PDB file of C-alpha atoms in Angstrom:
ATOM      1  CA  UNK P  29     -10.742 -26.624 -18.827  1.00 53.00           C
ATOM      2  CA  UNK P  30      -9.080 -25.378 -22.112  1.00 81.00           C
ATOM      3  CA  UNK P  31      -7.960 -22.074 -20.659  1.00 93.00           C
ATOM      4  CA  UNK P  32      -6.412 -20.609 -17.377  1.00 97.00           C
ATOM      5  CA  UNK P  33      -8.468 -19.955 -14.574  1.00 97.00           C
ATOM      6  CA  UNK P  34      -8.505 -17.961 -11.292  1.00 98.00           C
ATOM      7  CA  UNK P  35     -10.529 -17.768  -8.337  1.00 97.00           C
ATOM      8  CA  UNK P  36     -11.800 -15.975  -6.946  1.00 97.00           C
ATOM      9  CA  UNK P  37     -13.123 -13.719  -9.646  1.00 97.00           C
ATOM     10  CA  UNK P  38     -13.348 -10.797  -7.344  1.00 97.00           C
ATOM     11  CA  UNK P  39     -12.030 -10.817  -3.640  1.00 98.00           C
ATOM     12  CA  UNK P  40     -12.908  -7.585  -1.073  1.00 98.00           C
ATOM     13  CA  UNK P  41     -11.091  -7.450   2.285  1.00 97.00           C
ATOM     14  CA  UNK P  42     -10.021  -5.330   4.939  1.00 97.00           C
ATOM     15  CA  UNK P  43      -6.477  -3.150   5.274  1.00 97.00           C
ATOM     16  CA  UNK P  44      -4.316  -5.774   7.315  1.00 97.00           C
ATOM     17  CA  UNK P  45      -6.289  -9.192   6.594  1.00 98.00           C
ATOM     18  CA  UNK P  46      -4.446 -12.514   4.693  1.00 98.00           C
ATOM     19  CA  UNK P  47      -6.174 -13.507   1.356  1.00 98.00           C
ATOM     20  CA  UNK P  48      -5.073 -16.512  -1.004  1.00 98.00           C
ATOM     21  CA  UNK P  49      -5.677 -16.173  -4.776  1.00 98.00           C
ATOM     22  CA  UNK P  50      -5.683 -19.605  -6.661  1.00 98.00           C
ATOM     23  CA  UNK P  51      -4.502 -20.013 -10.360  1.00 98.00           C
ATOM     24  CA  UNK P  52      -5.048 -23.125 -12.926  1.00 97.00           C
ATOM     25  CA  UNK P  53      -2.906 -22.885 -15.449  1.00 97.00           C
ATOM     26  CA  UNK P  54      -4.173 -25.112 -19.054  1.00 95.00           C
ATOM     27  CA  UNK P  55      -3.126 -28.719 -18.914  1.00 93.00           C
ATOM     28  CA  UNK P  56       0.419 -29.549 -19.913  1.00 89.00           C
ATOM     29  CA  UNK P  57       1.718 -25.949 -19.250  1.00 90.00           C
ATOM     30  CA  UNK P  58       4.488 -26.392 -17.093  1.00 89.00           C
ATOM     31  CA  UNK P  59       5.500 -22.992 -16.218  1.00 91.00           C
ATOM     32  CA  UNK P  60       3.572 -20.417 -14.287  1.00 95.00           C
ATOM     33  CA  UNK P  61       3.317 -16.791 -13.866  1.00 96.00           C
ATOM     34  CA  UNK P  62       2.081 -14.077 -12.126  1.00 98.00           C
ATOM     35  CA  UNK P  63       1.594 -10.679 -12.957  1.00 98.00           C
ATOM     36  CA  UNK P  64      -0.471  -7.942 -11.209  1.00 98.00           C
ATOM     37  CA  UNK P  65      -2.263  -4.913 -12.884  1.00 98.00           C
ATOM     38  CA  UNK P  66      -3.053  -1.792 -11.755  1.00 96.00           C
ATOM     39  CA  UNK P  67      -5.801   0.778 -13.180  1.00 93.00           C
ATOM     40  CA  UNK P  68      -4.586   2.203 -16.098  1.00 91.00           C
ATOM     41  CA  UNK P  69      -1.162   0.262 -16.483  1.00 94.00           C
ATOM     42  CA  UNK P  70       0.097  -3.036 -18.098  1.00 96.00           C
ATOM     43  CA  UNK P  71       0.998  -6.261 -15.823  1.00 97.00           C
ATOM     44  CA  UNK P  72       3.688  -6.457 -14.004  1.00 97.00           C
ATOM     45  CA  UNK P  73       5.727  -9.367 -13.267  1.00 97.00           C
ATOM     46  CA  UNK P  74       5.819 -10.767  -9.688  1.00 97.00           C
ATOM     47  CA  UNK P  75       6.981 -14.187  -9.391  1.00 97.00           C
ATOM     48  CA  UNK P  76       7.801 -17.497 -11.786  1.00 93.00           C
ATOM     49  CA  UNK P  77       7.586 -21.411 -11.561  1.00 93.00           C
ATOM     50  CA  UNK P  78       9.169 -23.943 -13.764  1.00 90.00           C
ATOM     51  CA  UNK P  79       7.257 -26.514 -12.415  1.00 88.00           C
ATOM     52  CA  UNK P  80       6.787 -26.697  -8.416  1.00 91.00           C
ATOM     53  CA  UNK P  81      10.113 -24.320  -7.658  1.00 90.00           C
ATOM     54  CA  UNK P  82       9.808 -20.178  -8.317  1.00 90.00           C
ATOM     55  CA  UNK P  83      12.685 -19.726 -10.649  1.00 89.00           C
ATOM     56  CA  UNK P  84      12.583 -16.147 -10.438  1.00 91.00           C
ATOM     57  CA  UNK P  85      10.333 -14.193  -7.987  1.00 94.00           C
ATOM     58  CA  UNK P  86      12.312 -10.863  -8.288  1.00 94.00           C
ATOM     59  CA  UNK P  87       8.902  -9.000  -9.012  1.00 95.00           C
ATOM     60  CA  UNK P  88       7.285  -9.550  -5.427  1.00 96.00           C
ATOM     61  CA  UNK P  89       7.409  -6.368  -3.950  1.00 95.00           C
ATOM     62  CA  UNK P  90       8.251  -7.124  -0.366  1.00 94.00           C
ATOM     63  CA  UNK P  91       7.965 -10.513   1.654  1.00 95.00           C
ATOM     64  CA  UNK P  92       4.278 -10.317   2.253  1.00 97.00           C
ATOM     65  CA  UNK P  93       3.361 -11.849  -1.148  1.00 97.00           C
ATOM     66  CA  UNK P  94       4.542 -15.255  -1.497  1.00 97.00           C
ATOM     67  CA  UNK P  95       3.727 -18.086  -4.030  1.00 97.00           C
ATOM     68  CA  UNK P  96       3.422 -21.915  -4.218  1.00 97.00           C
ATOM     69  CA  UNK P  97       2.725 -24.239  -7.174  1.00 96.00           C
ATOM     70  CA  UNK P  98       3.137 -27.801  -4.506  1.00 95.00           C
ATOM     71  CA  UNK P  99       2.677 -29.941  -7.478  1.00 93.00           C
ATOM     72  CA  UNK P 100       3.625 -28.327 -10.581  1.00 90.00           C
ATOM     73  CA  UNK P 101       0.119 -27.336 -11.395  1.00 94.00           C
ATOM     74  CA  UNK P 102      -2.033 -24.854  -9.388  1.00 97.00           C
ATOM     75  CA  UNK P 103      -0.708 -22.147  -8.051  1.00 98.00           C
ATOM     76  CA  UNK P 104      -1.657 -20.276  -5.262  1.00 98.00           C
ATOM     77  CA  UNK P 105      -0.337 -16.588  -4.402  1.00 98.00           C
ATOM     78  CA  UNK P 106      -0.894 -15.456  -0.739  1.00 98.00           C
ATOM     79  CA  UNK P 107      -0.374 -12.094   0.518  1.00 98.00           C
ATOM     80  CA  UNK P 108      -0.272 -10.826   4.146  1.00 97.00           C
ATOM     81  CA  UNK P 109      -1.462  -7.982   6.295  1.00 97.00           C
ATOM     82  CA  UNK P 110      -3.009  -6.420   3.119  1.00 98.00           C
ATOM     83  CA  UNK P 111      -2.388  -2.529   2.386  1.00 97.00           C
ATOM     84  CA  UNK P 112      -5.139  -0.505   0.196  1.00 97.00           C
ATOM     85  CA  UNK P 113      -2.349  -0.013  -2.224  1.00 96.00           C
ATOM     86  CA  UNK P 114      -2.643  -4.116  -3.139  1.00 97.00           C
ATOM     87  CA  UNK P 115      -5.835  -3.330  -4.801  1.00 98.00           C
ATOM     88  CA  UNK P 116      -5.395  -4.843  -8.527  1.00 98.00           C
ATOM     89  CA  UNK P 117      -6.117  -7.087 -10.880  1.00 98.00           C
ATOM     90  CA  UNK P 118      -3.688 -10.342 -10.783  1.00 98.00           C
ATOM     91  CA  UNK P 119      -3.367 -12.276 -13.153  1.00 98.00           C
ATOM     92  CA  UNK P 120      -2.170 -15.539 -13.991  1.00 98.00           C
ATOM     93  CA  UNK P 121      -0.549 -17.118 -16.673  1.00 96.00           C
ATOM     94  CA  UNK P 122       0.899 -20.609 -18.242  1.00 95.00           C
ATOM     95  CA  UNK P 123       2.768 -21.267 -21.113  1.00 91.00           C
ATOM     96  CA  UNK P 124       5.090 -24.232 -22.166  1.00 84.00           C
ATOM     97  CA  UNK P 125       8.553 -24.330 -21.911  1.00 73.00           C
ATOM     98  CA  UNK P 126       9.614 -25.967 -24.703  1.00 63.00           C
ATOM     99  CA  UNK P 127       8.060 -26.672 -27.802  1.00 57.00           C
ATOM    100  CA  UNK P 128      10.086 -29.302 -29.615  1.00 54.00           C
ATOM    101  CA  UNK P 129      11.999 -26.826 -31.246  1.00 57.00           C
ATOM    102  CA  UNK P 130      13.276 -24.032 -28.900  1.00 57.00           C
ATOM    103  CA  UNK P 131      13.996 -23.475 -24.643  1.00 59.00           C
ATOM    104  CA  UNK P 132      12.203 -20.382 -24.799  1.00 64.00           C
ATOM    105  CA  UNK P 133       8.399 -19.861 -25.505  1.00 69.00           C
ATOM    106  CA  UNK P 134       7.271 -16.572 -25.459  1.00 74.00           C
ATOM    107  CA  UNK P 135       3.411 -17.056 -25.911  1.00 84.00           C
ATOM    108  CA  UNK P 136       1.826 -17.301 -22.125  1.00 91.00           C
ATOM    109  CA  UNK P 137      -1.714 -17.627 -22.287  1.00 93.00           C
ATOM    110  CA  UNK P 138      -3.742 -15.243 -19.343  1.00 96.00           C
ATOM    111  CA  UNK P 139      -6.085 -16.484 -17.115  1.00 97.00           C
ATOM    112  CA  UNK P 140      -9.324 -13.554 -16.366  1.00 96.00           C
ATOM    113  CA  UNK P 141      -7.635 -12.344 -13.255  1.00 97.00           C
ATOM    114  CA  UNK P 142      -9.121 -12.013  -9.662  1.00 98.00           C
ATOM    115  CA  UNK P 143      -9.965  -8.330  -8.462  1.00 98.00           C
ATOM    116  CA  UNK P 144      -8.574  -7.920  -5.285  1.00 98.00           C
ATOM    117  CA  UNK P 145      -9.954  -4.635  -3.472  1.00 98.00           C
ATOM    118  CA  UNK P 146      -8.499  -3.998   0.446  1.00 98.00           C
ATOM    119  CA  UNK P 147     -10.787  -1.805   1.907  1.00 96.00           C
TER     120      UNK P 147
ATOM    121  CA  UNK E  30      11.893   6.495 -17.251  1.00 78.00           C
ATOM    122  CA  UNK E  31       9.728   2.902 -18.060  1.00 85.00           C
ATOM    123  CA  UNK E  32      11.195  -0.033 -20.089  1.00 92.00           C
ATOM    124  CA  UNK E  33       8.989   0.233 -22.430  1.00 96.00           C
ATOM    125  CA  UNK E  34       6.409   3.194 -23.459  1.00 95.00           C
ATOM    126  CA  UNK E  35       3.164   3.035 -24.730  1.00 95.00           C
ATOM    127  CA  UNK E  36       1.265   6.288 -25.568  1.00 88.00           C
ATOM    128  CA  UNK E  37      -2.307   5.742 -23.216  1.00 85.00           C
ATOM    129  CA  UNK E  38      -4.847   6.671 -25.765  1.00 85.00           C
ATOM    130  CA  UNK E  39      -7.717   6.553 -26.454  1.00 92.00           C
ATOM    131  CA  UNK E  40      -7.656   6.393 -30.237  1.00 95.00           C
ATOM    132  CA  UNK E  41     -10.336   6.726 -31.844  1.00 96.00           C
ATOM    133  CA  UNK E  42     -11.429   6.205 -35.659  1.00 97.00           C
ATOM    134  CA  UNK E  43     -13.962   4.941 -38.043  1.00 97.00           C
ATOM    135  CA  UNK E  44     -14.877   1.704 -39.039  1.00 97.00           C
ATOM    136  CA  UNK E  45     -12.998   0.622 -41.769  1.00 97.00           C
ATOM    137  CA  UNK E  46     -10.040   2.785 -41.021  1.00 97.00           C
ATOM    138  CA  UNK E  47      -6.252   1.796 -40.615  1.00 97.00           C
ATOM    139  CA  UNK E  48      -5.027   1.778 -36.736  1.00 97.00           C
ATOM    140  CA  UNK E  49      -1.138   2.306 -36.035  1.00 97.00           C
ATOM    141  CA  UNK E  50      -0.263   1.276 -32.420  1.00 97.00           C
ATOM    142  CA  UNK E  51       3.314   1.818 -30.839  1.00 97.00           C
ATOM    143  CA  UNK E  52       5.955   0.951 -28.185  1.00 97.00           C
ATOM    144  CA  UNK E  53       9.387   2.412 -27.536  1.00 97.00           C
ATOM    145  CA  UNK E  54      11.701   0.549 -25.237  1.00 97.00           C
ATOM    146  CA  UNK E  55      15.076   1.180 -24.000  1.00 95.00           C
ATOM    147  CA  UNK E  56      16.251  -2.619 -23.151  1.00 93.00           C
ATOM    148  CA  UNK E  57      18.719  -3.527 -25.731  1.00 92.00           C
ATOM    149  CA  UNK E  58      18.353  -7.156 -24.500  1.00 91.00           C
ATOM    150  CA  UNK E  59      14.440  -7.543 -25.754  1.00 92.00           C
ATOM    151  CA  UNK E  60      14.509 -10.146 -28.159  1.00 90.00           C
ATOM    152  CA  UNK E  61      10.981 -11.017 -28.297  1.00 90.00           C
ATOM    153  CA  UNK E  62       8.029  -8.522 -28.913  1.00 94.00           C
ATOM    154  CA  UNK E  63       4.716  -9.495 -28.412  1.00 94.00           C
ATOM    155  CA  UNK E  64       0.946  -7.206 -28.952  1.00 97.00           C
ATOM    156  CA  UNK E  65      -1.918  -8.300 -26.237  1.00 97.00           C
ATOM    157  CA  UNK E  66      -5.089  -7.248 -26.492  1.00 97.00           C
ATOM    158  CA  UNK E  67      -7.508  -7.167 -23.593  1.00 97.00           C
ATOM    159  CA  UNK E  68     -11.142  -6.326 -23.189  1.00 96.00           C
ATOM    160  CA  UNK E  69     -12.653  -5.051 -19.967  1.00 92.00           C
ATOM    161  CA  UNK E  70     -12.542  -6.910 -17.429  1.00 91.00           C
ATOM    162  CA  UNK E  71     -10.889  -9.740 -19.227  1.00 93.00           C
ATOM    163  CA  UNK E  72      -7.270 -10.989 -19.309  1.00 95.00           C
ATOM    164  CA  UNK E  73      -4.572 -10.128 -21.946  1.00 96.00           C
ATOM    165  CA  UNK E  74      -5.019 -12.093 -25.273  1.00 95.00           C
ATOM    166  CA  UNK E  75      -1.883 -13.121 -26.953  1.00 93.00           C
ATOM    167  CA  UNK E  76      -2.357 -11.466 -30.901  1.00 94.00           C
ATOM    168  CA  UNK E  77       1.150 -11.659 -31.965  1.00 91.00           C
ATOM    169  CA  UNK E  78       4.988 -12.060 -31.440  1.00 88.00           C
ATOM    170  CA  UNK E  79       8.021 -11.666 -33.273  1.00 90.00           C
ATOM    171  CA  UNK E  80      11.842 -12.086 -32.704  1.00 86.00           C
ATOM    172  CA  UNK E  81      14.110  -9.465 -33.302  1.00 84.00           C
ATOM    173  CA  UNK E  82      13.859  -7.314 -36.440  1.00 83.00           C
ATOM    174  CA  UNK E  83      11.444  -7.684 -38.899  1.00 85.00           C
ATOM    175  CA  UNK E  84       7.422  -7.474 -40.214  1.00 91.00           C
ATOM    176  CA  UNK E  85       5.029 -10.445 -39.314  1.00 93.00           C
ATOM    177  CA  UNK E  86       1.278 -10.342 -40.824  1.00 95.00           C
ATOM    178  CA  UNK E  87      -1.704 -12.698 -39.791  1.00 94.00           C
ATOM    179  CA  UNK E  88      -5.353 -11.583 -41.286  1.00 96.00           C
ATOM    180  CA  UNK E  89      -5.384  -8.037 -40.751  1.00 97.00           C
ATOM    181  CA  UNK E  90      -2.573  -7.467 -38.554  1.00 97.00           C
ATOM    182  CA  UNK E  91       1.025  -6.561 -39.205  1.00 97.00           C
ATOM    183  CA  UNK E  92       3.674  -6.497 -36.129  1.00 96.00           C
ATOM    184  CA  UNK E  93       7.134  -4.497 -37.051  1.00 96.00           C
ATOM    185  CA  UNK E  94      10.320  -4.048 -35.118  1.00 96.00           C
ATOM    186  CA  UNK E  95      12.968  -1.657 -35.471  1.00 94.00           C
ATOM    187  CA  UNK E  96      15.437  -2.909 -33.388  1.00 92.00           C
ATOM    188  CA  UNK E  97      17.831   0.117 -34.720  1.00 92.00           C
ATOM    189  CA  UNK E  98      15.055   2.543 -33.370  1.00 94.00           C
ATOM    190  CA  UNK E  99      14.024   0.388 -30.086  1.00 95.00           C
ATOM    191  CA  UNK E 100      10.798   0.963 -31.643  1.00 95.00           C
ATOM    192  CA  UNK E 101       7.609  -1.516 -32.628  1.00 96.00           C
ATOM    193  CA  UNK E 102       4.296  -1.229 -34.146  1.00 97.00           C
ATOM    194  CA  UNK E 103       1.060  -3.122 -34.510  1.00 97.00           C
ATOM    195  CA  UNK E 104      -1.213  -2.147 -37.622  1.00 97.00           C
ATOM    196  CA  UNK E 105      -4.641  -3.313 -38.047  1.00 97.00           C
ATOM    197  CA  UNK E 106      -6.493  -2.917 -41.514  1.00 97.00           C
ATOM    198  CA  UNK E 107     -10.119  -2.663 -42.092  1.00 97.00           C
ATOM    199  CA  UNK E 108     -10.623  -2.061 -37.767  1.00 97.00           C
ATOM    200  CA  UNK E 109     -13.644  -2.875 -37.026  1.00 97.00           C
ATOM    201  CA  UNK E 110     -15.999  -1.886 -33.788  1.00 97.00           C
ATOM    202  CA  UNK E 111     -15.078  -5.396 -32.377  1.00 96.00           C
ATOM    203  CA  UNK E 112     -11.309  -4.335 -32.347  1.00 97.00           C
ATOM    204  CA  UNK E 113     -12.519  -2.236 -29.301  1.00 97.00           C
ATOM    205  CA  UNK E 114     -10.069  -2.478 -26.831  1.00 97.00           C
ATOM    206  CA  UNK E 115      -7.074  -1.926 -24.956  1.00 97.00           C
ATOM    207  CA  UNK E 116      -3.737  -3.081 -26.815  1.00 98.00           C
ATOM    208  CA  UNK E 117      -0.770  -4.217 -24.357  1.00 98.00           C
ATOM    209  CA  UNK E 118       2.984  -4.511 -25.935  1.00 97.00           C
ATOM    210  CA  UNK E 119       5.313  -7.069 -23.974  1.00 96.00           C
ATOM    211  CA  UNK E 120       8.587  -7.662 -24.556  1.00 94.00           C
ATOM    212  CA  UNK E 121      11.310 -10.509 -23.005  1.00 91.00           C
ATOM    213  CA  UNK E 122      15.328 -11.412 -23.395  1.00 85.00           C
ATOM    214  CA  UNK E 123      15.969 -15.154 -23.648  1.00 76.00           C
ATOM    215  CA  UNK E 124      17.605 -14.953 -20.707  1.00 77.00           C
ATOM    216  CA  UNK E 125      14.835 -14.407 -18.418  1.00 79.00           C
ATOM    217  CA  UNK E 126      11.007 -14.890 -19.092  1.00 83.00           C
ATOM    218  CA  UNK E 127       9.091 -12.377 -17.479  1.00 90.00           C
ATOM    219  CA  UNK E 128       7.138 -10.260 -19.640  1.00 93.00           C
ATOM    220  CA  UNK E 129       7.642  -6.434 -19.253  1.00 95.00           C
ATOM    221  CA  UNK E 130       4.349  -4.947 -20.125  1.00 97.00           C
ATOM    222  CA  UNK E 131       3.660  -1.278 -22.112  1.00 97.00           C
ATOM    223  CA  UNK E 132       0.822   0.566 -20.206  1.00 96.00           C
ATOM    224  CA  UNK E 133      -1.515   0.003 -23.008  1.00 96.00           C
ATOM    225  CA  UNK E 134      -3.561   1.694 -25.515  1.00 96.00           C
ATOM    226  CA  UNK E 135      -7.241   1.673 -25.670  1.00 96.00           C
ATOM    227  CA  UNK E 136      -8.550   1.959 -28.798  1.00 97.00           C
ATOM    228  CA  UNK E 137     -12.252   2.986 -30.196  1.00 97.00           C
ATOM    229  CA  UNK E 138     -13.229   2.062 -33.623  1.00 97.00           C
ATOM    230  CA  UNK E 139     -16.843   4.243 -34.134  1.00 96.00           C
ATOM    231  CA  UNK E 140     -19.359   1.976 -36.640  1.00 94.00           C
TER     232      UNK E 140
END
């Protein structure tokens, strides 16, 4: 497809349950990122791949989220034993990382997010 | 205190009139200065970026940054009721690429 996507669109589970959110970044996009949104606030940074290895994943609030990108493409972000206060929007974005004429490229394109509720 | 701070809105104002949208920030190390906008339910839209001081225009938008002030703005002319929305600042260093996010402002332009 020409743009990022995510499944699935919206997710409900249960306080304590494991859930795996999927992200496909646009073709050619070699790093990934993921960013979660609460009501009423901007993202927020969680994790970061430059291709298959999380080059910074300071944002991840504690060790039950974790992140994989296998093969330098999808990306899937897992999260244990769910708490009501994971409810969000996450979001997913790719961008390049260089563009022929600088290492950093600001512009990262957003996927439409999957709308986790734990119940 | 937040990184960066982004008064919640709404704004609202005719069609036709001239929107002013701003972010403070306190990290001396933002480099890069970016304006989202995002529609219900929908992810962030990249509009514009700029690097370090300075005015950028496309169409009907012009970005400035006051890098002396820590202080950036977004103005859109002749708004119209499809510029309905919520308008997300983001700033990054070169040294590290994660986006730090304003809380947004939602804007409401009345026909």
């Amino acid at each position: 497809g020409a743009g990022v996507s995510q499944t699935p669109s919206n997710k409900v589970t249960e306080k304590g349950k494991y859930v795996e959110l999927r992200c496909d970044p646009i073709s050619g996009h070699t790093a990934l990122y993921w960013y979660r949104q609460s009501l009423g606030q901007g993202p927020e940074f969680l994790i970061y791949f430059q291709g298959t290895g999380a080059a910074d994943d300071s944002g991840l609030p504690n060790d039950r989220f974790f992140a994989v990108r296998p093969e330098g493409s999808v990306s899937t972000l897992k999260i244990q034993r769910t708490e009501r206060g994971d409810s969000a929007v996450y979001l997913c974005a790719s961008s390049l990382t260089f563009d022929g004429r600088t290492l950093f490229v600001p512009q990262q394109f957003f996927g439409p997010g999957t709308r986790l509720t734990v119940l | 205190q937040k990184e960066v701070e982004q008064d919640p809105g709404p704004l609202s104002v005719p069609e036709g009139a001239i929107v002013s949208l701003n972010c403070t920030y306190s990290n001396s190390a933002f480099q890069y200065f970016m304006w989202y906008r995002q529609y219900s339910r929908k992810g962030p839209e990249l509009l514009m970026y700029t690097y370090s001081s300075g005015n950028k225009e496309d169409g009907r938008f012009t970005a400035q940054v006051d890098k002396s002030s820590k202080y950036i703005s977004l103005f859109i002319r002749d708004s119209q009721p499809s510029d309905s929305a919520t308008y997300l600042c983001a700033m990054a260093d070169t040294g590290r690429r994660a986006l730090t996010f304003g809380s947004g402002t939602r804007l409401q332009v009345q026909p």
